[in-house]
């Protein structure tokens, strides 16, 4: 077997990386804007969360246990500096090209911040370049977007969730042009 196949097999039997505690991540390393976004999302689902402490919420979401905060907490809520220190490859890069065969990009944006803080910004960067295609249905013309928001958000979430964080030299990479969108997740 080649090295990549062997690595994939070993990863399958390894413990869940995201659930491992980070001994140097503390509650004061959590980004306040990311916590606010988490609380907003939770309140939309159930108002009981407004009455709980942050510590209880993090425990309930399995982001905190007796050993401390885990890598999931870092990825979702950790301050930019802490992400750079503990997971330097935890970054999303978006590149847009007006033409698919063009080598240099026309627009590029990079994010290395807690995912809950940036997930709307990532979609906005893509959406701002999303091509609207006119569709004629009888006498009515409507517009359809080239890239579906729900599908793209799901693909980005999968790329963040399932990437191999032991690969620190690569980022989640989103490459797009008017007719193609590719998401590359290390590992």
PDB file of C-alpha atoms in Angstrom:
ATOM      1  CA  UNK A   1       0.000   0.000   0.000  1.00  0.00           C
ATOM      2  CA  UNK A   2       1.131   3.523  -0.654  1.00  0.00           C
ATOM      3  CA  UNK A   3       1.783   5.972   2.203  1.00  0.00           C
ATOM      4  CA  UNK A   4      -1.491   7.888   1.733  1.00  0.00           C
ATOM      5  CA  UNK A   5      -3.593   4.707   1.932  1.00  0.00           C
ATOM      6  CA  UNK A   6      -1.753   3.573   5.063  1.00  0.00           C
ATOM      7  CA  UNK A   7      -2.220   6.994   6.651  1.00  0.00           C
ATOM      8  CA  UNK A   8      -5.962   6.896   5.903  1.00  0.00           C
ATOM      9  CA  UNK A   9      -6.257   3.477   7.551  1.00  0.00           C
ATOM     10  CA  UNK A  10      -4.374   4.609  10.667  1.00  0.00           C
ATOM     11  CA  UNK A  11      -6.534   7.714  11.001  1.00  0.00           C
ATOM     12  CA  UNK A  12      -9.692   5.574  10.960  1.00  0.00           C
ATOM     13  CA  UNK A  13      -8.626   3.722  14.092  1.00  0.00           C
ATOM     14  CA  UNK A  14      -7.242   6.798  15.856  1.00  0.00           C
ATOM     15  CA  UNK A  15      -9.266   8.592  18.521  1.00  0.00           C
ATOM     16  CA  UNK A  16     -11.455  11.474  17.447  1.00  0.00           C
ATOM     17  CA  UNK A  17      -9.021  14.397  17.252  1.00  0.00           C
ATOM     18  CA  UNK A  18     -11.671  17.039  17.880  1.00  0.00           C
ATOM     19  CA  UNK A  19     -12.638  15.513  21.238  1.00  0.00           C
ATOM     20  CA  UNK A  20      -9.081  15.574  22.608  1.00  0.00           C
ATOM     21  CA  UNK A  21      -8.474  18.128  25.331  1.00  0.00           C
ATOM     22  CA  UNK A  22      -6.110  21.013  24.697  1.00  0.00           C
ATOM     23  CA  UNK A  23      -4.130  21.535  27.907  1.00  0.00           C
ATOM     24  CA  UNK A  24      -3.306  25.163  27.068  1.00  0.00           C
ATOM     25  CA  UNK A  25      -6.806  26.311  26.042  1.00  0.00           C
ATOM     26  CA  UNK A  26      -8.762  28.122  28.731  1.00  0.00           C
ATOM     27  CA  UNK A  27     -12.107  29.915  28.910  1.00  0.00           C
ATOM     28  CA  UNK A  28     -10.352  33.275  28.495  1.00  0.00           C
ATOM     29  CA  UNK A  29      -9.036  31.993  25.126  1.00  0.00           C
ATOM     30  CA  UNK A  30     -12.602  31.907  23.776  1.00  0.00           C
ATOM     31  CA  UNK A  31     -13.625  34.654  21.347  1.00  0.00           C
ATOM     32  CA  UNK A  32     -16.552  36.710  22.675  1.00  0.00           C
ATOM     33  CA  UNK A  33     -18.103  37.232  19.228  1.00  0.00           C
ATOM     34  CA  UNK A  34     -18.022  33.470  18.607  1.00  0.00           C
ATOM     35  CA  UNK A  35     -19.703  32.850  21.978  1.00  0.00           C
ATOM     36  CA  UNK A  36     -22.350  35.453  21.109  1.00  0.00           C
ATOM     37  CA  UNK A  37     -23.002  33.666  17.800  1.00  0.00           C
ATOM     38  CA  UNK A  38     -23.206  30.295  19.577  1.00  0.00           C
ATOM     39  CA  UNK A  39     -25.706  31.700  22.072  1.00  0.00           C
ATOM     40  CA  UNK A  40     -27.751  33.215  19.245  1.00  0.00           C
ATOM     41  CA  UNK A  41     -27.891  29.875  17.429  1.00  0.00           C
ATOM     42  CA  UNK A  42     -28.832  28.008  20.593  1.00  0.00           C
ATOM     43  CA  UNK A  43     -31.548  30.516  21.554  1.00  0.00           C
ATOM     44  CA  UNK A  44     -33.100  30.068  18.113  1.00  0.00           C
ATOM     45  CA  UNK A  45     -33.499  26.381  18.909  1.00  0.00           C
ATOM     46  CA  UNK A  46     -34.449  26.591  22.573  1.00  0.00           C
ATOM     47  CA  UNK A  47     -34.833  29.570  24.895  1.00  0.00           C
ATOM     48  CA  UNK A  48     -33.688  27.501  27.908  1.00  0.00           C
ATOM     49  CA  UNK A  49     -30.075  28.136  26.866  1.00  0.00           C
ATOM     50  CA  UNK A  50     -30.415  31.820  27.810  1.00  0.00           C
ATOM     51  CA  UNK A  51     -30.659  30.733  31.462  1.00  0.00           C
ATOM     52  CA  UNK A  52     -27.539  28.530  31.494  1.00  0.00           C
ATOM     53  CA  UNK A  53     -23.951  29.522  32.159  1.00  0.00           C
ATOM     54  CA  UNK A  54     -21.368  29.379  29.380  1.00  0.00           C
ATOM     55  CA  UNK A  55     -19.534  26.634  31.255  1.00  0.00           C
ATOM     56  CA  UNK A  56     -22.726  24.510  31.457  1.00  0.00           C
ATOM     57  CA  UNK A  57     -23.465  25.090  27.775  1.00  0.00           C
ATOM     58  CA  UNK A  58     -19.927  24.102  26.754  1.00  0.00           C
ATOM     59  CA  UNK A  59     -20.218  20.953  28.893  1.00  0.00           C
ATOM     60  CA  UNK A  60     -23.599  20.126  27.373  1.00  0.00           C
ATOM     61  CA  UNK A  61     -22.171  20.515  23.857  1.00  0.00           C
ATOM     62  CA  UNK A  62     -19.188  18.284  24.834  1.00  0.00           C
ATOM     63  CA  UNK A  63     -16.729  21.114  24.201  1.00  0.00           C
ATOM     64  CA  UNK A  64     -15.616  21.072  27.839  1.00  0.00           C
ATOM     65  CA  UNK A  65     -15.050  18.200  30.255  1.00  0.00           C
ATOM     66  CA  UNK A  66     -13.062  17.617  33.443  1.00  0.00           C
ATOM     67  CA  UNK A  67      -9.822  17.744  31.408  1.00  0.00           C
ATOM     68  CA  UNK A  68     -10.681  21.158  29.936  1.00  0.00           C
ATOM     69  CA  UNK A  69     -11.702  22.497  26.543  1.00  0.00           C
ATOM     70  CA  UNK A  70     -11.165  20.328  23.470  1.00  0.00           C
ATOM     71  CA  UNK A  71     -10.088  20.974  19.885  1.00  0.00           C
ATOM     72  CA  UNK A  72     -13.712  21.337  18.769  1.00  0.00           C
ATOM     73  CA  UNK A  73     -14.039  24.260  21.182  1.00  0.00           C
ATOM     74  CA  UNK A  74     -10.846  25.736  19.752  1.00  0.00           C
ATOM     75  CA  UNK A  75     -12.073  25.431  16.156  1.00  0.00           C
ATOM     76  CA  UNK A  76     -15.540  26.780  16.851  1.00  0.00           C
ATOM     77  CA  UNK A  77     -14.796  29.397  19.500  1.00  0.00           C
ATOM     78  CA  UNK A  78     -11.051  29.924  20.012  1.00  0.00           C
ATOM     79  CA  UNK A  79      -9.425  33.323  19.624  1.00  0.00           C
ATOM     80  CA  UNK A  80      -7.430  33.920  16.447  1.00  0.00           C
ATOM     81  CA  UNK A  81      -4.104  33.933  18.326  1.00  0.00           C
ATOM     82  CA  UNK A  82      -4.836  30.622  20.035  1.00  0.00           C
ATOM     83  CA  UNK A  83      -5.882  28.989  16.752  1.00  0.00           C
ATOM     84  CA  UNK A  84      -2.613  30.144  15.177  1.00  0.00           C
ATOM     85  CA  UNK A  85      -0.646  28.766  18.105  1.00  0.00           C
ATOM     86  CA  UNK A  86      -2.354  25.374  18.515  1.00  0.00           C
ATOM     87  CA  UNK A  87      -3.689  24.630  15.003  1.00  0.00           C
ATOM     88  CA  UNK A  88      -1.759  26.739  12.481  1.00  0.00           C
ATOM     89  CA  UNK A  89      -3.361  24.904   9.549  1.00  0.00           C
ATOM     90  CA  UNK A  90      -6.911  25.686  10.722  1.00  0.00           C
ATOM     91  CA  UNK A  91      -7.568  28.222   8.020  1.00  0.00           C
ATOM     92  CA  UNK A  92      -9.960  28.691   5.112  1.00  0.00           C
ATOM     93  CA  UNK A  93      -8.709  30.227   1.870  1.00  0.00           C
ATOM     94  CA  UNK A  94     -11.081  31.386  -0.869  1.00  0.00           C
ATOM     95  CA  UNK A  95      -9.886  32.257  -4.373  1.00  0.00           C
ATOM     96  CA  UNK A  96     -12.072  33.551  -7.198  1.00  0.00           C
ATOM     97  CA  UNK A  97     -11.093  33.635 -10.868  1.00  0.00           C
ATOM     98  CA  UNK A  98     -13.163  35.296 -13.572  1.00  0.00           C
ATOM     99  CA  UNK A  99     -11.996  32.586 -15.989  1.00  0.00           C
ATOM    100  CA  UNK A 100     -11.339  28.999 -14.938  1.00  0.00           C
ATOM    101  CA  UNK A 101      -8.073  28.704 -16.887  1.00  0.00           C
ATOM    102  CA  UNK A 102      -6.571  31.836 -15.343  1.00  0.00           C
ATOM    103  CA  UNK A 103      -3.527  31.166 -13.155  1.00  0.00           C
ATOM    104  CA  UNK A 104      -3.627  34.179 -10.852  1.00  0.00           C
ATOM    105  CA  UNK A 105      -6.714  34.866  -8.773  1.00  0.00           C
ATOM    106  CA  UNK A 106      -8.940  37.945  -9.147  1.00  0.00           C
ATOM    107  CA  UNK A 107      -9.973  37.859  -5.493  1.00  0.00           C
ATOM    108  CA  UNK A 108      -8.542  36.078  -2.451  1.00  0.00           C
ATOM    109  CA  UNK A 109      -9.602  36.019   1.179  1.00  0.00           C
ATOM    110  CA  UNK A 110      -8.183  34.061   4.105  1.00  0.00           C
ATOM    111  CA  UNK A 111      -9.765  33.320   7.473  1.00  0.00           C
ATOM    112  CA  UNK A 112      -8.059  31.970  10.577  1.00  0.00           C
ATOM    113  CA  UNK A 113     -10.639  32.695  13.214  1.00  0.00           C
ATOM    114  CA  UNK A 114     -13.234  30.659  15.103  1.00  0.00           C
ATOM    115  CA  UNK A 115     -15.612  29.006  12.670  1.00  0.00           C
ATOM    116  CA  UNK A 116     -18.741  30.302  14.381  1.00  0.00           C
ATOM    117  CA  UNK A 117     -17.433  33.832  13.907  1.00  0.00           C
ATOM    118  CA  UNK A 118     -16.624  33.506  10.192  1.00  0.00           C
ATOM    119  CA  UNK A 119     -19.028  31.035   8.614  1.00  0.00           C
ATOM    120  CA  UNK A 120     -21.338  33.807   7.380  1.00  0.00           C
ATOM    121  CA  UNK A 121     -18.360  35.808   6.061  1.00  0.00           C
ATOM    122  CA  UNK A 122     -17.143  32.807   4.051  1.00  0.00           C
ATOM    123  CA  UNK A 123     -20.556  32.411   2.432  1.00  0.00           C
ATOM    124  CA  UNK A 124     -20.774  36.163   1.770  1.00  0.00           C
ATOM    125  CA  UNK A 125     -17.419  36.137  -0.067  1.00  0.00           C
ATOM    126  CA  UNK A 126     -18.742  33.334  -2.286  1.00  0.00           C
ATOM    127  CA  UNK A 127     -22.223  34.827  -2.652  1.00  0.00           C
ATOM    128  CA  UNK A 128     -20.861  38.232  -3.710  1.00  0.00           C
ATOM    129  CA  UNK A 129     -19.398  36.498  -6.765  1.00  0.00           C
ATOM    130  CA  UNK A 130     -22.279  34.081  -7.325  1.00  0.00           C
ATOM    131  CA  UNK A 131     -23.572  34.297 -10.886  1.00  0.00           C
ATOM    132  CA  UNK A 132     -27.315  34.729 -11.377  1.00  0.00           C
ATOM    133  CA  UNK A 133     -28.628  32.735 -14.320  1.00  0.00           C
ATOM    134  CA  UNK A 134     -31.923  33.861 -15.902  1.00  0.00           C
ATOM    135  CA  UNK A 135     -34.387  31.006 -16.468  1.00  0.00           C
ATOM    136  CA  UNK A 136     -37.413  31.516 -18.689  1.00  0.00           C
ATOM    137  CA  UNK A 137     -40.531  29.617 -17.569  1.00  0.00           C
ATOM    138  CA  UNK A 138     -43.298  30.491 -20.013  1.00  0.00           C
ATOM    139  CA  UNK A 139     -43.933  34.210 -19.692  1.00  0.00           C
ATOM    140  CA  UNK A 140     -42.062  34.493 -16.396  1.00  0.00           C
ATOM    141  CA  UNK A 141     -38.334  34.906 -16.062  1.00  0.00           C
ATOM    142  CA  UNK A 142     -36.629  34.127 -12.758  1.00  0.00           C
ATOM    143  CA  UNK A 143     -33.041  33.998 -11.616  1.00  0.00           C
ATOM    144  CA  UNK A 144     -31.255  30.936 -10.293  1.00  0.00           C
ATOM    145  CA  UNK A 145     -27.910  31.194  -8.518  1.00  0.00           C
ATOM    146  CA  UNK A 146     -25.018  29.177  -9.922  1.00  0.00           C
ATOM    147  CA  UNK A 147     -24.047  28.023  -6.416  1.00  0.00           C
ATOM    148  CA  UNK A 148     -26.725  26.938  -3.940  1.00  0.00           C
ATOM    149  CA  UNK A 149     -26.182  28.435  -0.484  1.00  0.00           C
ATOM    150  CA  UNK A 150     -27.309  25.391   1.498  1.00  0.00           C
ATOM    151  CA  UNK A 151     -25.140  22.989  -0.521  1.00  0.00           C
ATOM    152  CA  UNK A 152     -22.059  25.226  -0.304  1.00  0.00           C
ATOM    153  CA  UNK A 153     -22.457  25.817   3.437  1.00  0.00           C
ATOM    154  CA  UNK A 154     -22.795  22.060   3.981  1.00  0.00           C
ATOM    155  CA  UNK A 155     -19.702  21.344   1.879  1.00  0.00           C
ATOM    156  CA  UNK A 156     -17.661  23.930   3.810  1.00  0.00           C
ATOM    157  CA  UNK A 157     -18.888  22.536   7.121  1.00  0.00           C
ATOM    158  CA  UNK A 158     -17.884  19.022   5.991  1.00  0.00           C
ATOM    159  CA  UNK A 159     -14.451  20.283   4.913  1.00  0.00           C
ATOM    160  CA  UNK A 160     -13.874  21.844   8.352  1.00  0.00           C
ATOM    161  CA  UNK A 161     -15.312  18.910  10.287  1.00  0.00           C
ATOM    162  CA  UNK A 162     -13.600  16.072   8.436  1.00  0.00           C
ATOM    163  CA  UNK A 163     -10.218  17.542   7.621  1.00  0.00           C
ATOM    164  CA  UNK A 164      -7.037  16.063   9.021  1.00  0.00           C
ATOM    165  CA  UNK A 165      -5.735  18.642  11.496  1.00  0.00           C
ATOM    166  CA  UNK A 166      -2.399  16.845  11.805  1.00  0.00           C
ATOM    167  CA  UNK A 167      -1.633  18.225   8.325  1.00  0.00           C
ATOM    168  CA  UNK A 168      -0.513  21.703   9.374  1.00  0.00           C
ATOM    169  CA  UNK A 169       0.982  22.807   6.061  1.00  0.00           C
ATOM    170  CA  UNK A 170      -2.355  22.949   4.179  1.00  0.00           C
ATOM    171  CA  UNK A 171      -5.575  24.889   4.570  1.00  0.00           C
ATOM    172  CA  UNK A 172      -9.149  24.216   3.549  1.00  0.00           C
ATOM    173  CA  UNK A 173      -9.110  25.721   0.070  1.00  0.00           C
ATOM    174  CA  UNK A 174     -12.133  26.983  -1.856  1.00  0.00           C
ATOM    175  CA  UNK A 175     -11.505  27.691  -5.534  1.00  0.00           C
ATOM    176  CA  UNK A 176     -14.270  29.194  -7.632  1.00  0.00           C
ATOM    177  CA  UNK A 177     -14.999  30.700 -11.021  1.00  0.00           C
ATOM    178  CA  UNK A 178     -18.353  31.507 -12.669  1.00  0.00           C
ATOM    179  CA  UNK A 179     -19.126  27.851 -13.412  1.00  0.00           C
ATOM    180  CA  UNK A 180     -17.112  25.784 -10.913  1.00  0.00           C
ATOM    181  CA  UNK A 181     -16.593  25.621  -7.185  1.00  0.00           C
ATOM    182  CA  UNK A 182     -14.099  23.219  -5.620  1.00  0.00           C
ATOM    183  CA  UNK A 183     -13.448  22.685  -1.925  1.00  0.00           C
ATOM    184  CA  UNK A 184     -10.226  20.936  -0.943  1.00  0.00           C
ATOM    185  CA  UNK A 185      -9.877  19.650   2.597  1.00  0.00           C
ATOM    186  CA  UNK A 186      -6.481  18.309   3.753  1.00  0.00           C
ATOM    187  CA  UNK A 187      -6.441  14.605   4.451  1.00  0.00           C
TER     188      UNK A 187
END
